[in-house]
């Protein structure tokens, strides 16, 4: 079967991108192929990870491009140039509006570091999610892969995995455990699932 072409959108360290690249390498991600990395800023270490893996990367910065419309046009152009069929948001910190997301129904995945609908939506990103979970006192948290629509963290849930909160956890310690036990497993699994689905649709 022809592999589904995947573009990964990043903003930061890119450990989730690395998990996808590793899954490709190890044969856990067989239905898809990462053809492009798009970073929202030129400082993202994820760009180095892409370069090390020999994957083409471009920077699309909303700030540099001057408007949301120009930003979304630049992303769309890069996706088209590389023939992307599936978008995976892996720690992508910029907002994409309905103008963009409506072009890609069930074709944009995002990973969020909590069990949605807890600790999600506007303002819940990065360490803030884990700070909120600890402040609330939940004993179980986790990660969620969901489809992306115009509602922040509001699209249909695809996969979830629970992770224990342990006594003495700091936000940083909890973040790391959620990544190791949930995010780095779930995202490649979800990318494989939807790549297979796209592959089946193309074969029909
Ligand atoms: C992850 O916790 C992801 O769930 C969140 O941002 C973080 C990105 O980490 N949305 P990385 O850039 O993949 O290392």
Coordinates of C-alpha atoms and ligand atoms in Angstrom, one line a residue:
X1 CA 0.0 0.0 0.0
X2 CA 1.2 3.5 -0.8
X3 CA 2.3 5.3 2.4
X4 CA 0.2 8.3 3.6
X5 CA 2.2 11.5 3.5
X6 CA 2.4 13.1 6.9
X7 CA 3.4 16.6 7.9
X8 CA 4.3 17.3 11.5
X9 CA 3.7 20.7 13.0
X10 CA 5.9 21.7 15.8
X11 CA 7.0 24.7 18.0
X12 CA 9.4 23.4 20.6
X13 CA 11.6 20.6 21.6
X14 CA 10.0 18.1 19.4
X15 CA 10.1 15.0 21.5
X16 CA 6.8 13.9 20.0
X17 CA 8.2 14.5 16.6
X18 CA 11.1 12.3 17.6
X19 CA 8.7 9.6 18.8
X20 CA 7.1 9.7 15.3
X21 CA 10.5 9.5 13.6
X22 CA 11.6 6.7 15.8
X23 CA 8.4 4.8 15.1
X24 CA 9.0 5.2 11.4
X25 CA 12.6 3.8 11.9
X26 CA 11.5 0.9 14.1
X27 CA 8.7 -0.2 11.9
X28 CA 5.9 0.8 14.2
X29 CA 4.7 3.5 11.8
X30 CA 4.5 1.6 8.5
X31 CA 1.4 3.1 6.9
X32 CA 2.7 6.7 6.9
X33 CA 5.8 8.6 6.0
X34 CA 6.9 11.9 7.5
X35 CA 7.5 14.1 4.4
X36 CA 7.6 17.5 6.0
X37 CA 8.1 19.3 9.3
X38 CA 6.6 22.8 9.8
X39 CA 7.9 24.8 12.7
X40 CA 6.1 28.0 14.0
X41 CA 9.5 29.5 14.9
X42 CA 13.1 29.2 13.8
X43 CA 14.4 28.4 17.3
X44 CA 12.5 25.1 17.7
X45 CA 14.9 22.3 18.5
X46 CA 12.4 20.1 16.5
X47 CA 14.1 21.6 13.4
X48 CA 17.4 20.0 14.4
X49 CA 15.6 16.7 14.9
X50 CA 14.1 17.0 11.4
X51 CA 17.5 17.8 9.9
X52 CA 19.1 14.8 11.7
X53 CA 16.4 12.5 10.2
X54 CA 16.8 14.0 6.7
X55 CA 13.2 15.3 6.7
X56 CA 12.5 18.6 4.9
X57 CA 11.5 21.4 7.2
X58 CA 10.1 24.9 6.8
X59 CA 9.5 27.7 9.2
X60 CA 6.1 29.4 9.1
X61 CA 6.0 32.2 11.7
X62 CA 2.7 34.0 12.2
X63 CA 4.6 37.0 13.6
X64 CA 7.0 37.1 10.6
X65 CA 4.2 36.6 8.1
X66 CA 2.2 39.5 9.6
X67 CA -1.3 38.0 9.7
X68 CA -3.2 34.8 10.5
X69 CA -4.3 34.6 6.9
X70 CA -0.8 34.8 5.5
X71 CA 0.4 32.3 8.1
X72 CA -2.3 29.8 7.1
X73 CA -1.7 30.4 3.4
X74 CA 2.1 29.7 3.9
X75 CA 1.3 26.4 5.8
X76 CA -1.2 25.4 3.1
X77 CA 1.3 26.0 0.4
X78 CA 4.1 24.0 2.1
X79 CA 1.6 21.1 2.7
X80 CA 0.6 21.2 -1.0
X81 CA 4.2 21.3 -2.2
X82 CA 5.0 18.2 -0.3
X83 CA 1.7 16.4 -1.0
X84 CA 0.8 16.1 2.6
X85 CA -2.4 14.0 3.3
X86 CA -2.3 14.0 7.1
X87 CA -1.3 16.7 9.6
X88 CA 0.0 15.8 13.0
X89 CA 0.3 18.6 15.5
X90 CA 3.1 17.7 18.0
X91 CA 3.5 20.5 20.5
X92 CA 2.3 23.1 17.9
X93 CA 1.6 26.3 19.8
X94 CA 0.0 28.5 17.2
X95 CA -3.8 28.6 16.6
X96 CA -5.2 27.5 13.3
X97 CA -8.7 29.0 12.5
X98 CA -11.7 27.3 11.0
X99 CA -10.6 28.6 7.6
X100 CA -7.7 26.2 7.8
X101 CA -9.1 23.3 9.9
X102 CA -12.3 23.0 7.8
X103 CA -10.1 22.1 4.8
X104 CA -8.8 19.1 6.7
X105 CA -11.8 17.2 8.4
X106 CA -10.5 14.2 10.4
X107 CA -7.1 14.8 8.8
X108 CA -5.5 16.9 11.6
X109 CA -4.4 15.1 14.8
X110 CA -3.2 16.8 18.0
X111 CA -1.7 15.5 21.2
X112 CA -2.8 17.1 24.5
X113 CA -1.2 16.2 27.8
X114 CA -4.3 15.5 29.9
X115 CA -7.4 13.3 29.8
X116 CA -9.8 15.6 27.8
X117 CA -12.2 17.1 28.9
X118 CA -10.1 17.8 32.0
X119 CA -7.4 20.6 31.9
X120 CA -7.9 21.5 28.2
X121 CA -9.0 24.4 26.1
X122 CA -7.8 28.0 26.0
X123 CA -4.8 28.6 28.3
X124 CA -4.1 25.0 29.0
X125 CA -0.8 24.3 27.3
X126 CA 2.7 23.0 28.2
X127 CA 3.4 22.9 31.9
X128 CA 0.2 24.8 32.8
X129 CA -1.7 21.6 32.1
X130 CA 0.3 19.7 34.7
X131 CA 0.3 22.6 37.2
X132 CA -3.5 22.6 37.0
X133 CA -3.8 18.8 37.4
X134 CA -1.6 19.0 40.5
X135 CA -3.4 22.0 41.9
X136 CA -6.8 20.2 41.5
X137 CA -5.3 17.1 43.2
X138 CA -6.3 14.5 40.6
X139 CA -4.7 11.1 41.1
X140 CA -4.8 10.1 37.5
X141 CA -4.0 12.2 34.4
X142 CA -2.8 11.2 31.0
X143 CA -2.8 12.2 27.3
X144 CA -5.3 12.5 24.5
X145 CA -5.0 12.4 20.8
X146 CA -7.9 14.1 19.1
X147 CA -8.9 15.4 15.8
X148 CA -8.5 19.2 15.4
X149 CA -11.4 21.4 14.6
X150 CA -12.1 25.1 15.3
X151 CA -12.6 24.5 19.0
X152 CA -9.3 24.4 21.0
X153 CA -8.9 20.8 22.2
X154 CA -12.5 20.2 21.2
X155 CA -12.4 17.8 18.3
X156 CA -13.4 14.1 18.4
X157 CA -11.2 12.0 20.7
X158 CA -9.2 9.2 19.0
X159 CA -7.0 7.7 21.7
X160 CA -6.4 8.3 25.4
X161 CA -4.1 6.8 28.0
X162 CA -4.1 7.3 31.7
X163 CA -1.0 8.0 33.8
X164 CA -0.8 8.0 37.6
X165 CA 0.0 11.1 39.6
X166 CA 2.4 10.3 42.4
X167 CA 3.0 11.9 45.7
X168 CA 5.6 14.6 45.5
X169 CA 5.2 15.2 41.7
X170 CA 6.2 18.5 40.4
X171 CA 4.8 19.8 37.1
X172 CA 8.1 18.9 35.4
X173 CA 8.2 15.4 36.8
X174 CA 4.5 14.8 35.9
X175 CA 5.0 16.2 32.4
X176 CA 7.9 13.8 31.8
X177 CA 5.9 10.8 33.0
X178 CA 2.9 11.7 30.8
X179 CA 5.3 12.0 27.8
X180 CA 7.1 8.7 28.5
X181 CA 4.1 6.6 29.4
X182 CA 1.4 8.2 27.1
X183 CA 2.3 10.8 24.6
X184 CA 5.2 9.1 22.8
X185 CA 3.2 5.9 22.5
X186 CA -0.2 7.4 21.6
X187 CA 0.9 9.8 18.9
X188 CA 2.7 7.2 16.6
X189 CA -0.2 4.8 17.2
X190 CA -2.7 7.4 16.1
X191 CA -0.6 8.4 13.1
X192 CA -0.5 4.8 12.1
X193 CA -4.3 4.3 12.5
X194 CA -5.2 7.3 10.4
X195 CA -2.5 6.7 7.8
X196 CA -4.0 3.2 7.4
X197 CA -7.5 4.7 7.1
X198 CA -6.3 7.1 4.4
X199 CA -4.5 4.3 2.6
X200 CA -7.7 2.2 2.6
X201 CA -9.7 5.1 1.2
X202 CA -7.2 5.6 -1.6
X203 CA -7.3 1.9 -2.5
X204 CA -11.1 1.9 -2.8
Ligands
LIG1 C1 3.7 18.0 24.8 O1 3.5 17.9 26.1 C2 2.5 18.1 24.0 O2 1.5 17.3 24.5 C3 2.1 19.5 24.3 O3 3.3 20.2 24.1 C4 4.4 19.4 24.5 C5 5.3 19.3 23.3 O4 6.5 18.7 23.6 N1 1.0 20.0 23.5 P1 7.5 18.3 22.4 O5 7.8 19.6 21.6 O6 6.9 17.3 21.5 O7 8.8 17.8 23.1

